[in-house]
PDB file of C-alpha atoms in Angstrom:
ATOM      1  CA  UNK A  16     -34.920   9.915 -46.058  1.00  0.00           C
ATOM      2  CA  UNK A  17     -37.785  10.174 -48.859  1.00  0.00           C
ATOM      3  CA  UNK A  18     -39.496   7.252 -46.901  1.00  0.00           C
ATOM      4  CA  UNK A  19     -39.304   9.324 -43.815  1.00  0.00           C
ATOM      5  CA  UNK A  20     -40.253  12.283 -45.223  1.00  0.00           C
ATOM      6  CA  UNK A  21     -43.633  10.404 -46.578  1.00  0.00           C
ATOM      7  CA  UNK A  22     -44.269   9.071 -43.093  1.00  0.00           C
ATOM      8  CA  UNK A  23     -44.397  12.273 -41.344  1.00  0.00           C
ATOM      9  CA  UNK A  24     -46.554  14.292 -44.187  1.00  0.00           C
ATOM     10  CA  UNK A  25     -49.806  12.498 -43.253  1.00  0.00           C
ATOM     11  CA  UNK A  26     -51.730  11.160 -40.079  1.00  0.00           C
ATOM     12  CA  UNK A  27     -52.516   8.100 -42.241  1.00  0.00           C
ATOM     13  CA  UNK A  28     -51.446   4.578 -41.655  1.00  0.00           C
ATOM     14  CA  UNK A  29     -48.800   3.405 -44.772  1.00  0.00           C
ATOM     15  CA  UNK A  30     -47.488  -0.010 -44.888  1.00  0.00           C
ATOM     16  CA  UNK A  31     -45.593  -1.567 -47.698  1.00  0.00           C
ATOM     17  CA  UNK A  32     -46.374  -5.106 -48.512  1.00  0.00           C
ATOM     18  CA  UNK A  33     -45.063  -7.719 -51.477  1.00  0.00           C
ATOM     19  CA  UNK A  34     -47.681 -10.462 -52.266  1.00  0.00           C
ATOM     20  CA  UNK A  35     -45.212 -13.056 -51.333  1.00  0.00           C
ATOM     21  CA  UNK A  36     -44.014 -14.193 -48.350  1.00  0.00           C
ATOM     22  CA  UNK A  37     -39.998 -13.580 -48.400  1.00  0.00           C
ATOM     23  CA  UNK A  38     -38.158 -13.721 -44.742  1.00  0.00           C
ATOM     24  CA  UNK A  39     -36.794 -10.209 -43.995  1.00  0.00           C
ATOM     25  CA  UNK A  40     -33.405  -9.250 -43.170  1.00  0.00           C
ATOM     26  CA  UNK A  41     -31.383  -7.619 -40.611  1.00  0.00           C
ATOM     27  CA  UNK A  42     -31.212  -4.857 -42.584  1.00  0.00           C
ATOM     28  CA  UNK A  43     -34.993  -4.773 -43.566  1.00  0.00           C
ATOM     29  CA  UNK A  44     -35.471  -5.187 -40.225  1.00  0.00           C
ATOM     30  CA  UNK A  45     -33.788  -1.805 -39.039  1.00  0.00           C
ATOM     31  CA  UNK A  46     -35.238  -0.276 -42.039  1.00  0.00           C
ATOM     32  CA  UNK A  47     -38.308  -0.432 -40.866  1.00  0.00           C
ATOM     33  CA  UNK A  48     -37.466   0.460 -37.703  1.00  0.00           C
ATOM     34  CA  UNK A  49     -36.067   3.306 -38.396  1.00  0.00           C
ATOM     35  CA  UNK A  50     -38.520   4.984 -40.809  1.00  0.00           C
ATOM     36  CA  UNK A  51     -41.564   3.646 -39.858  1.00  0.00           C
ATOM     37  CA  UNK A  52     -42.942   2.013 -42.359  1.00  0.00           C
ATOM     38  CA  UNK A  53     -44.518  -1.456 -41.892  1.00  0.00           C
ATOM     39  CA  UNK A  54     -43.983  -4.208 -44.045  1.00  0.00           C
ATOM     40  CA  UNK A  55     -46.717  -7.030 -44.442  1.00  0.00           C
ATOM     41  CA  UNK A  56     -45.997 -10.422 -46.575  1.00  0.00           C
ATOM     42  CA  UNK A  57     -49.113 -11.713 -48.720  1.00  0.00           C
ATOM     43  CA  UNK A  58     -51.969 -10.125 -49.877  1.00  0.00           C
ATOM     44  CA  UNK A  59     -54.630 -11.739 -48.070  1.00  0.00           C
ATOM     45  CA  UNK A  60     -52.659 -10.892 -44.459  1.00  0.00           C
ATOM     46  CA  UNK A  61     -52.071  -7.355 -45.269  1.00  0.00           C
ATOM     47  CA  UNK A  62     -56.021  -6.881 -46.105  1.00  0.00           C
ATOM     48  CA  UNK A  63     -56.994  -8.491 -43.512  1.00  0.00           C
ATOM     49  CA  UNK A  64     -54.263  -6.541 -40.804  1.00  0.00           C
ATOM     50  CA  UNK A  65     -55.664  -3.371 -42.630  1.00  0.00           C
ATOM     51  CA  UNK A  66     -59.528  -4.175 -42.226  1.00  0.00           C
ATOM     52  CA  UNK A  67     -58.819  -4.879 -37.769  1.00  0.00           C
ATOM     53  CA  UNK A  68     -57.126  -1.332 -38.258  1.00  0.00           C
ATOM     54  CA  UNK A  69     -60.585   0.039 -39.750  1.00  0.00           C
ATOM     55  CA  UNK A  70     -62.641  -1.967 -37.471  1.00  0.00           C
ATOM     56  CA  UNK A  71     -60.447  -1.080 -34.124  1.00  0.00           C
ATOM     57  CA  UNK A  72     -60.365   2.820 -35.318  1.00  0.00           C
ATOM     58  CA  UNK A  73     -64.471   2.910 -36.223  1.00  0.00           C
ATOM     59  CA  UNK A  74     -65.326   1.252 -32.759  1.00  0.00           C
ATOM     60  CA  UNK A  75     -62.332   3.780 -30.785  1.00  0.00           C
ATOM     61  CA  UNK A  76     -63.955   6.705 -32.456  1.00  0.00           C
ATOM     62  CA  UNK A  77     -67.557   6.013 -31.203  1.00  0.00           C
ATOM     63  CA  UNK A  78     -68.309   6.666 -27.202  1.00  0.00           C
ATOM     64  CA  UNK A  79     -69.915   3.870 -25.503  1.00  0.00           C
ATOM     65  CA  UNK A  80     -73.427   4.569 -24.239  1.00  0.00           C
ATOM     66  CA  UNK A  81     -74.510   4.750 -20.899  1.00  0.00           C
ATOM     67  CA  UNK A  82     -76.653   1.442 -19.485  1.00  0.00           C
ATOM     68  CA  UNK A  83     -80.048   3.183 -18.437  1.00  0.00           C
ATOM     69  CA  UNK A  84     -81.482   2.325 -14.740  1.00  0.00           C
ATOM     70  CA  UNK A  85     -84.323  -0.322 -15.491  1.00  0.00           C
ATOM     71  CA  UNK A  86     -87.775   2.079 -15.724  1.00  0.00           C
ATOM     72  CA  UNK A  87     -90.577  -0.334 -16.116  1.00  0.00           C
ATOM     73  CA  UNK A  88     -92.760  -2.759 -14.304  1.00  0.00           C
ATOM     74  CA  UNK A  89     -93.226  -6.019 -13.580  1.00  0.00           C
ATOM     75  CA  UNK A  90     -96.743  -6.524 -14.549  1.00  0.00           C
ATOM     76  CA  UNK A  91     -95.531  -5.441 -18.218  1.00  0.00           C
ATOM     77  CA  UNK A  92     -93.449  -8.608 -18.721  1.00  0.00           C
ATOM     78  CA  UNK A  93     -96.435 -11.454 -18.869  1.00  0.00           C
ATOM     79  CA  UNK A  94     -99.989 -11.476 -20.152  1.00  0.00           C
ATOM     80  CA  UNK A  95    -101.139  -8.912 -22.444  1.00  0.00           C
ATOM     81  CA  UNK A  96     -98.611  -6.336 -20.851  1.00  0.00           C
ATOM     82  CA  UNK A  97     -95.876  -7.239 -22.856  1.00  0.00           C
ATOM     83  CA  UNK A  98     -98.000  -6.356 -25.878  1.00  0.00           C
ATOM     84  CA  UNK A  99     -99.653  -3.038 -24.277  1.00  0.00           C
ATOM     85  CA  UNK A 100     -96.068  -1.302 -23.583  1.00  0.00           C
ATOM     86  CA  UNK A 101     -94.767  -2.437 -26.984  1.00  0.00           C
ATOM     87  CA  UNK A 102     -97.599  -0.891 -28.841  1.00  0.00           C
ATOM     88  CA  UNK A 103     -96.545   2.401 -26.696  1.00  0.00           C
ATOM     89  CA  UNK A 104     -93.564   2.960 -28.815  1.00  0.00           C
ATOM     90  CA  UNK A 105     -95.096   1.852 -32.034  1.00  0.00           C
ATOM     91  CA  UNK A 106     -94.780  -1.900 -32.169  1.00  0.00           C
ATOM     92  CA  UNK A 107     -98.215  -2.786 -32.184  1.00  0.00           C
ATOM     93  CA  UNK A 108     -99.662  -6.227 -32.863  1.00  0.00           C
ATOM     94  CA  UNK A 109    -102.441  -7.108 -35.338  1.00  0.00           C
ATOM     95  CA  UNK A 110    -106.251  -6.921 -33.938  1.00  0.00           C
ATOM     96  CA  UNK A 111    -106.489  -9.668 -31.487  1.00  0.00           C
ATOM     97  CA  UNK A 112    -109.035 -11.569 -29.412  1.00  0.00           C
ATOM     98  CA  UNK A 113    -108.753 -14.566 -27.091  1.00  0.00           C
ATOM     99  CA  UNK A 114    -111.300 -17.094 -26.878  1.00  0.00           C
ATOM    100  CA  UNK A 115    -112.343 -20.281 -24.765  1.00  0.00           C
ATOM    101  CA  UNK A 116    -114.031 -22.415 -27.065  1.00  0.00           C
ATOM    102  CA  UNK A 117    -114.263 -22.637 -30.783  1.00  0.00           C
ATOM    103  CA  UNK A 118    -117.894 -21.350 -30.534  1.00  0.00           C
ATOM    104  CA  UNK A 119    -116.292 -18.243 -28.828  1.00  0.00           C
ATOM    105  CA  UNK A 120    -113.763 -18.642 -31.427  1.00  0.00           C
ATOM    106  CA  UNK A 121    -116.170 -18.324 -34.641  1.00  0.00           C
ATOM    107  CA  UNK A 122    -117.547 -15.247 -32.810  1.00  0.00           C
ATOM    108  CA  UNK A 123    -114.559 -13.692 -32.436  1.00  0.00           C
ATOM    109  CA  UNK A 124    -113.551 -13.942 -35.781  1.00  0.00           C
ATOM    110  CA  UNK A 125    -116.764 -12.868 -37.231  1.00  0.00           C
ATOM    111  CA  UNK A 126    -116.579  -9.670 -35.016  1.00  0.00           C
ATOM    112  CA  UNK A 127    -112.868  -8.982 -36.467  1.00  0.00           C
ATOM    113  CA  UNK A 128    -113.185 -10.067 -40.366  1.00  0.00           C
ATOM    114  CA  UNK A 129    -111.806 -12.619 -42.442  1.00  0.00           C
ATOM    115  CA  UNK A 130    -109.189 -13.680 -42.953  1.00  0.00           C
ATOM    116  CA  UNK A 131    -108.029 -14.734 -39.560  1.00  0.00           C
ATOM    117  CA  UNK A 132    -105.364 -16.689 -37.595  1.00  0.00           C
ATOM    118  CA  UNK A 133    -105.821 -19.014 -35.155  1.00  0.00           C
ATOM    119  CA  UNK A 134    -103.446 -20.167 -32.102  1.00  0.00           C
ATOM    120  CA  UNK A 135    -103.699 -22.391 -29.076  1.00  0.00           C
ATOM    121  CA  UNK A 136    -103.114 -20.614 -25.544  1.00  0.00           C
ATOM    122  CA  UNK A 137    -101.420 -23.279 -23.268  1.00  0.00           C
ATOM    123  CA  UNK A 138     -98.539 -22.865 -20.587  1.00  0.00           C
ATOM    124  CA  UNK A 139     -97.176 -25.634 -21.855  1.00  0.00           C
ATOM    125  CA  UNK A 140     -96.571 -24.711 -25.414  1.00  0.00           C
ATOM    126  CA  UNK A 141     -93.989 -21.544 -25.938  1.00  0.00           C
ATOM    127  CA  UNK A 142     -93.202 -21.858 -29.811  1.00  0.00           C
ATOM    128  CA  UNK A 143     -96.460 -22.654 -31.338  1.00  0.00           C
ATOM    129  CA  UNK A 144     -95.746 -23.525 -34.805  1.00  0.00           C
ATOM    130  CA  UNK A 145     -93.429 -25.957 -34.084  1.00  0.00           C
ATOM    131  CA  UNK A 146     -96.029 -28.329 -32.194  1.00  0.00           C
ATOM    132  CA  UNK A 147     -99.159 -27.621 -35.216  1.00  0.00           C
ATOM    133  CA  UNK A 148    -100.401 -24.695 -32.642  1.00  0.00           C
ATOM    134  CA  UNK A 149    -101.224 -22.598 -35.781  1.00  0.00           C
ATOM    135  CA  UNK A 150    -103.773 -22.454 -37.985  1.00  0.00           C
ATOM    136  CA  UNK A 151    -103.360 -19.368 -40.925  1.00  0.00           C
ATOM    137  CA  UNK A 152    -105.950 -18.113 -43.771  1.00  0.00           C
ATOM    138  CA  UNK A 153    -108.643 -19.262 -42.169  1.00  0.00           C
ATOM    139  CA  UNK A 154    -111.213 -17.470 -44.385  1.00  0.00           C
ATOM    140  CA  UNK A 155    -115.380 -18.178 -43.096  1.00  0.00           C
ATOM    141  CA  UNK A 156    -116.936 -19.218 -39.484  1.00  0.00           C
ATOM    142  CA  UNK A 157    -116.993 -23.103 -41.349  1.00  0.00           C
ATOM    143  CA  UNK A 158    -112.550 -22.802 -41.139  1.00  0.00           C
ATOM    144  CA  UNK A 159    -112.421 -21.232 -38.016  1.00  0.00           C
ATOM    145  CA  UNK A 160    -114.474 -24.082 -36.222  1.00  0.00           C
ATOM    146  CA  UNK A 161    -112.943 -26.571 -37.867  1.00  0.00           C
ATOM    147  CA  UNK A 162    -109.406 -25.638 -36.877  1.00  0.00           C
ATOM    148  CA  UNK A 163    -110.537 -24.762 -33.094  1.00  0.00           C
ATOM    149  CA  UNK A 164    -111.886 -28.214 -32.672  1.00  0.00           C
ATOM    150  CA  UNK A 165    -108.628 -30.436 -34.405  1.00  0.00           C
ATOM    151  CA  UNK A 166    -106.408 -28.167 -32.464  1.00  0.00           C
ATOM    152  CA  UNK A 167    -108.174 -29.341 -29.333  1.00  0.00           C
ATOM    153  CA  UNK A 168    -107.925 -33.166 -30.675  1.00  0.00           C
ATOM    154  CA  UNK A 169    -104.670 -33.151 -31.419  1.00  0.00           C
ATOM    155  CA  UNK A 170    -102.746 -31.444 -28.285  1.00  0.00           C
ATOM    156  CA  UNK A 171    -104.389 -33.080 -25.657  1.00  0.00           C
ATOM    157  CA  UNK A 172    -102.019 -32.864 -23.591  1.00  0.00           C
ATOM    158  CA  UNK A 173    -101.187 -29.095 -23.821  1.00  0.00           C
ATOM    159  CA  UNK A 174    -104.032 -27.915 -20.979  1.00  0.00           C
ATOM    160  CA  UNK A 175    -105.156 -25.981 -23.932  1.00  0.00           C
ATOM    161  CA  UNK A 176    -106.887 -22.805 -21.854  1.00  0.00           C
ATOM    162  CA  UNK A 177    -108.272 -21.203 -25.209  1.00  0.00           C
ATOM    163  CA  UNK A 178    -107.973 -19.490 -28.657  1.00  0.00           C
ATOM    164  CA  UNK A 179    -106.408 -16.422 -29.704  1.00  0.00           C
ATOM    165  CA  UNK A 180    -107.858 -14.739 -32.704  1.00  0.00           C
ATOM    166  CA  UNK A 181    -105.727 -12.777 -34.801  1.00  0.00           C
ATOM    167  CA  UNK A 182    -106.231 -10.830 -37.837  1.00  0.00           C
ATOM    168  CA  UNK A 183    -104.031 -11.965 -40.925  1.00  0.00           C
ATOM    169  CA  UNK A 184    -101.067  -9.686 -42.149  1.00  0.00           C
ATOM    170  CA  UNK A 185     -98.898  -9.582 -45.033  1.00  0.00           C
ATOM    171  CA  UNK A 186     -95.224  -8.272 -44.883  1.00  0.00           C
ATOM    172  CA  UNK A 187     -92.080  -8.844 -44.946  1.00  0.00           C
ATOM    173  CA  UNK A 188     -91.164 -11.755 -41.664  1.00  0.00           C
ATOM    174  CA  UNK A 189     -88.288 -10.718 -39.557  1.00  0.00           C
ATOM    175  CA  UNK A 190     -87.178 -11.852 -36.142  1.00  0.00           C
ATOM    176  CA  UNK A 191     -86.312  -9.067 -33.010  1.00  0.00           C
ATOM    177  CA  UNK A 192     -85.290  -9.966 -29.973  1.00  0.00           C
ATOM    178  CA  UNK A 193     -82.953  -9.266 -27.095  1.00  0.00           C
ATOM    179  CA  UNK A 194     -81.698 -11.703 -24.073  1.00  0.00           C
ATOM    180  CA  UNK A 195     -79.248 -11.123 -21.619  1.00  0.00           C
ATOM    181  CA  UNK A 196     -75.651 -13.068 -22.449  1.00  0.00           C
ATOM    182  CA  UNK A 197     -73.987 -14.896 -19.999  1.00  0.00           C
ATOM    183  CA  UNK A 198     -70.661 -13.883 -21.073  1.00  0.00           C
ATOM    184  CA  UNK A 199     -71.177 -10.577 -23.155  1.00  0.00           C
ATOM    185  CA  UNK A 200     -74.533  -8.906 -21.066  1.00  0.00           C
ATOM    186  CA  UNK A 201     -77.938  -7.667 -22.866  1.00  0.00           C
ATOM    187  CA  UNK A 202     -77.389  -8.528 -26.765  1.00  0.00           C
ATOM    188  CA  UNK A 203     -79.825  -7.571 -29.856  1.00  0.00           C
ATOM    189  CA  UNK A 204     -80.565  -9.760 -32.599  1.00  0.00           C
ATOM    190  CA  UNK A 205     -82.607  -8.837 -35.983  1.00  0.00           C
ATOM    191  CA  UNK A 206     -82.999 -11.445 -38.709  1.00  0.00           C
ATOM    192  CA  UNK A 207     -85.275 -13.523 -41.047  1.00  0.00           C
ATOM    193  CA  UNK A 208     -88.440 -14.550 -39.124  1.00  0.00           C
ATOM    194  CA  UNK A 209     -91.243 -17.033 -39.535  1.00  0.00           C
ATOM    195  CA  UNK A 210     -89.728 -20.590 -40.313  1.00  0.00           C
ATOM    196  CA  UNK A 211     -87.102 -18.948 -42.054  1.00  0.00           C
ATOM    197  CA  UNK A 212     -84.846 -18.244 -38.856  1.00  0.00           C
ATOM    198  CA  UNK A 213     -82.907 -21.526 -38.071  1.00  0.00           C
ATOM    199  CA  UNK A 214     -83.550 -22.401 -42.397  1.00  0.00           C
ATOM    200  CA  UNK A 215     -81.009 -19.494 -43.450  1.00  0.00           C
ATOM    201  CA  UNK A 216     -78.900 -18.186 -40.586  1.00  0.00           C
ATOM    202  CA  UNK A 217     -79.601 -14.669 -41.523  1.00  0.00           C
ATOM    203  CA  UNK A 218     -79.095 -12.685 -38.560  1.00  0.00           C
ATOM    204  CA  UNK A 219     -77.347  -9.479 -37.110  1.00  0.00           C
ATOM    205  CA  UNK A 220     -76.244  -8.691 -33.542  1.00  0.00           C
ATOM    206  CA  UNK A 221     -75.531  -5.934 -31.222  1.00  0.00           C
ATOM    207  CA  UNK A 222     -74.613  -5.248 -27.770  1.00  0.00           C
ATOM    208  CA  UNK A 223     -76.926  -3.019 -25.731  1.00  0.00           C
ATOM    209  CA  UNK A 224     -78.295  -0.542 -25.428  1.00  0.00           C
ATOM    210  CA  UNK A 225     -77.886   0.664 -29.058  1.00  0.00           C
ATOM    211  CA  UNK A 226     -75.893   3.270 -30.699  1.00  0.00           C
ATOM    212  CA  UNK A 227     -77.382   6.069 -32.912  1.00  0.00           C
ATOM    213  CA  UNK A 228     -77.698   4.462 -36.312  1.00  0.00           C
ATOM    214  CA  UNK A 229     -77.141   0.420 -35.084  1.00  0.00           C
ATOM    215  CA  UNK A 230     -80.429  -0.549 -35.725  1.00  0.00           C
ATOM    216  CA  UNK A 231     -80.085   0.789 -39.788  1.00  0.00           C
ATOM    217  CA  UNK A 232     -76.327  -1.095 -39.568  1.00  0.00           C
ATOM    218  CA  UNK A 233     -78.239  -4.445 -38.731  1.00  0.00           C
ATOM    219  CA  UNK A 234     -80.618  -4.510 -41.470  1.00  0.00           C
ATOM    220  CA  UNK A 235     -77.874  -3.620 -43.779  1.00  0.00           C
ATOM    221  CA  UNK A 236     -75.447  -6.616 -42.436  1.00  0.00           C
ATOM    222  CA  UNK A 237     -78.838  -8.958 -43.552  1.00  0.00           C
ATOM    223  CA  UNK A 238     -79.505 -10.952 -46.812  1.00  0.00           C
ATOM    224  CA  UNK A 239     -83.263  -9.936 -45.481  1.00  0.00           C
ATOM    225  CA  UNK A 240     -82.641  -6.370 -46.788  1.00  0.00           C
ATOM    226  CA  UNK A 241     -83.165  -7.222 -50.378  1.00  0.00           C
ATOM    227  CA  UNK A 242     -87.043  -8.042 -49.437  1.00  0.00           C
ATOM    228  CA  UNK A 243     -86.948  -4.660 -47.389  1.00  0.00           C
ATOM    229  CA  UNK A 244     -86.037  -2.930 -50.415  1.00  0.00           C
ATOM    230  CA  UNK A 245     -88.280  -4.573 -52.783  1.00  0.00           C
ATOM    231  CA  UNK A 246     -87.254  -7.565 -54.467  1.00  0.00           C
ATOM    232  CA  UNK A 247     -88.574  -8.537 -57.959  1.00  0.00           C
ATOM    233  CA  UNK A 248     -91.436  -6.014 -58.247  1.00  0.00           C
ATOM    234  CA  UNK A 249     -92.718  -5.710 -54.800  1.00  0.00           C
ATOM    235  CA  UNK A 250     -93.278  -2.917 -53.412  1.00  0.00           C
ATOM    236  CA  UNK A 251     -91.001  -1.752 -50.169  1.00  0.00           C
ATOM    237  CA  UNK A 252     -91.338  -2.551 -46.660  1.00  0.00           C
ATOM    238  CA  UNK A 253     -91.698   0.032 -44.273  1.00  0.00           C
ATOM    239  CA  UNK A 254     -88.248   0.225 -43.253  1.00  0.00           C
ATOM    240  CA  UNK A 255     -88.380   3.143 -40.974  1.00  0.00           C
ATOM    241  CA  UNK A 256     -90.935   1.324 -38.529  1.00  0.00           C
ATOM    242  CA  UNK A 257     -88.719  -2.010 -38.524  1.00  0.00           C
ATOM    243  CA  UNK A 258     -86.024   0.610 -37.508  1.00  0.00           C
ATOM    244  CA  UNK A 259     -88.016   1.860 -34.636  1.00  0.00           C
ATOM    245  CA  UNK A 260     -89.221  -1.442 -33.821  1.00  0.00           C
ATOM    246  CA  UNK A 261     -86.019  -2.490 -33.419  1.00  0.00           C
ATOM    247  CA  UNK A 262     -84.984   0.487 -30.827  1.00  0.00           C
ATOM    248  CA  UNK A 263     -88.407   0.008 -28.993  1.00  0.00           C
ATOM    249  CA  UNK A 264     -88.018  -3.104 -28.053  1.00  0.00           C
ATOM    250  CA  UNK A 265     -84.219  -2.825 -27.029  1.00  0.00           C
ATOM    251  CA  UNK A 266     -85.794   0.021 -24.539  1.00  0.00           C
ATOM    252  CA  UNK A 267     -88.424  -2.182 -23.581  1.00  0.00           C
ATOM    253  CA  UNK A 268     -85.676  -5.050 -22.354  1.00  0.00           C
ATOM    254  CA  UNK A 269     -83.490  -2.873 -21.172  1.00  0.00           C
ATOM    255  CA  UNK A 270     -86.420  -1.147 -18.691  1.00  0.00           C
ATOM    256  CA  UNK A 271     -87.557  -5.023 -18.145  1.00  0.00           C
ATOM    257  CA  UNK A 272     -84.522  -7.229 -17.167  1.00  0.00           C
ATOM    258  CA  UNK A 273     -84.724  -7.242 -13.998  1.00  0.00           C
ATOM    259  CA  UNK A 274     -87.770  -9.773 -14.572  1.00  0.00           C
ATOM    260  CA  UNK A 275     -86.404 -10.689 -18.402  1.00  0.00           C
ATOM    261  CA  UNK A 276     -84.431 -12.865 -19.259  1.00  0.00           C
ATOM    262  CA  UNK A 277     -85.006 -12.958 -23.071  1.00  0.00           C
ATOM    263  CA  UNK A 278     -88.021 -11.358 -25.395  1.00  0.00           C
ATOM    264  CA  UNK A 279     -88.387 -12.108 -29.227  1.00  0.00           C
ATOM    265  CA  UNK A 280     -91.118 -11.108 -31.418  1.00  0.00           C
ATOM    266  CA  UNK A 281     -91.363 -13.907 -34.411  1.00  0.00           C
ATOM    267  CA  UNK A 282     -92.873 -13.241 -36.553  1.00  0.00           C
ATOM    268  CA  UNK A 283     -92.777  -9.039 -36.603  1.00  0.00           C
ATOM    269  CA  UNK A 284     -94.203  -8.271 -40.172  1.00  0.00           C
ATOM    270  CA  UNK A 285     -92.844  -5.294 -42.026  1.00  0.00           C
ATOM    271  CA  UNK A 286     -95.654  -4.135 -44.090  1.00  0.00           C
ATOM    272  CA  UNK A 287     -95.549  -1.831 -47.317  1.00  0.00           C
ATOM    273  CA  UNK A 288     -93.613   1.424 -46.938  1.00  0.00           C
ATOM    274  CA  UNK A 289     -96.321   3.991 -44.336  1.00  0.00           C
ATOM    275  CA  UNK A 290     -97.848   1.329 -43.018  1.00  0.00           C
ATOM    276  CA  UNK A 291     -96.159  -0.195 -39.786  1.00  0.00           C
ATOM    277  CA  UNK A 292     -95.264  -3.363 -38.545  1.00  0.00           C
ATOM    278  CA  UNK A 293     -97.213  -5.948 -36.753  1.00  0.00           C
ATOM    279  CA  UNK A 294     -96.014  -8.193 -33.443  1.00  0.00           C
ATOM    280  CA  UNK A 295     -97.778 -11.412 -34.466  1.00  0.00           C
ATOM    281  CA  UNK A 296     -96.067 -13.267 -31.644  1.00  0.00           C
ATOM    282  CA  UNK A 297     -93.981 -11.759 -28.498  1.00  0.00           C
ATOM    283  CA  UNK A 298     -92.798 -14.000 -26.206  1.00  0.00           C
ATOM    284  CA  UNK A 299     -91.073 -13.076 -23.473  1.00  0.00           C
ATOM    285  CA  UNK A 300     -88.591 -15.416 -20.999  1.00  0.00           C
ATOM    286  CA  UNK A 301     -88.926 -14.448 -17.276  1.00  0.00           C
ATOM    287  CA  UNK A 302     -85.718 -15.039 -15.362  1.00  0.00           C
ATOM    288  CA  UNK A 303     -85.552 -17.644 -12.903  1.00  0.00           C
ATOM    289  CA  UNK A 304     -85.917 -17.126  -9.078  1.00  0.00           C
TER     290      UNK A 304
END
């Protein structure tokens, strides 16, 4: 009766559990039927029975959003319109030119300001750093020259179309991206960026479109947010952008995937606290006819 009695004064889940695993009886057995009360053998299964109860109540508590209708347009998915209609909701990328040769190159860089970044355009090349497509710190017309030209030398058979100029940022590297799942539909992914991606398997994920407060939820799942925060006397990255960054571009794909099948920005640099982040590289995935 004084189990009883504790079962009905609260709304609150109560189990009793032993940390050893003992077979129950016949009598246990219509103990606990008849009260109420739950009994769980071993430690480890009773946490872990009691963290699916928090996990199943936190997700049952929170409505689902609504999928939006897809609002944007085609022409915003290749070229420089990917980069135009991100830099509408604040994910801009750094000061960029494109250029044909390396003379055009050196101009381009002189007109921007040292130092620069340099990266070959080619159809045939989607993740540049992985073929030598990047040249970084490239500080006087002398580096900028030099890199065009052994760039061109050593892809030759990338139909290298050009240049793109970039200015150089420092920050914080994440990845963003969004694709569409096969099995579980439009998906969100934030982690480490840069080379670091595949290195330390430091990523969070999310099914779209996002909650209110997902995009904060991420960061905090991530051994990234140490950096975020300022680790070992540097300053903070601007977390708040990263957090809009992160909801911009799961708008953008959303209002795209009808002609998207994936977008990722690697690297998107978080720079010091008030000052933004840049795209350095979007690339988006059309879908297949």
């Amino acid at each position: 009766e004084m189990v009883k009695d504790l079962m009905a004064s609260t709304t609150k889940p109560v189990i009793a559990f032993t940390r050893v695993y003992d077979p129950l009886t016949e009598a246990g057995r219509d103990f606990q039927d008849e009260t109420g009360l739950h009994y769980l053998q071993g430690l480890e299964s009773t946490v872990r029975a009691l963290n699916a109860l928090w996990f199943f109540s936190s997700r049952r508590k929170r409505a689902l959003p609504q999928m939006p209708k897809p609002a944007g347009r085609a022409e915003d998915t290749s070229g420089d319109g990917p980069g135009k209609a991100l830099a509408a909701v604040d994910v801009t990328p750094p000061a960029t030119s494109l250029a044909e040769t390396p003379t055009e190159a050196v101009a381009a860089a002189e007109a921007m300001g040292f130092p620069v970044a340099l990266k070959v355009v080619s159809p045939k090349i989607t993740h540049k750093t992985e073929v030598g497509g990047v040249k970084l710190d490239l500080r006087n017309p002398a580096d900028v020259e030099e890199a065009a030209t052994s760039l061109w030398a050593a892809l030759p058979d990338a139909e290298i179309s050009g240049f793109l100029v970039q200015e150089m940022v420092v920050g914080v590297e994440m990845l963003v991206g969004a694709r569409d799942d096969p099995l579980y539909g439009p998906m969100m992914v934030v982690g480490a960026g840069g080379i670091l991606v595949e290195l330390i398997n430091d990523a969070a994920f999310r099914l779209l479109p996002l909650a209110e407060g997902d995009a904060e939820a991420m960061l905090g799942e991530l051994k990234m947010a140490r950096l975020l925060d300022g680790y070992r006397g540097a300053k903070a990255a601007d977390k708040g952008a990263l957090i809009q960054a992160i909801e911009g571009l799961a708008g953008y794909f959303l209002d795209h995937r009808p002609w998207l099948a994936e977008v990722e920005i690697n690297p998107l640099m978080v720079l010091e606290a008030g000052n933004g982040v840049h795209a350095v590289d979007i690339r988006p995935v059309h879908r297949q006819e």
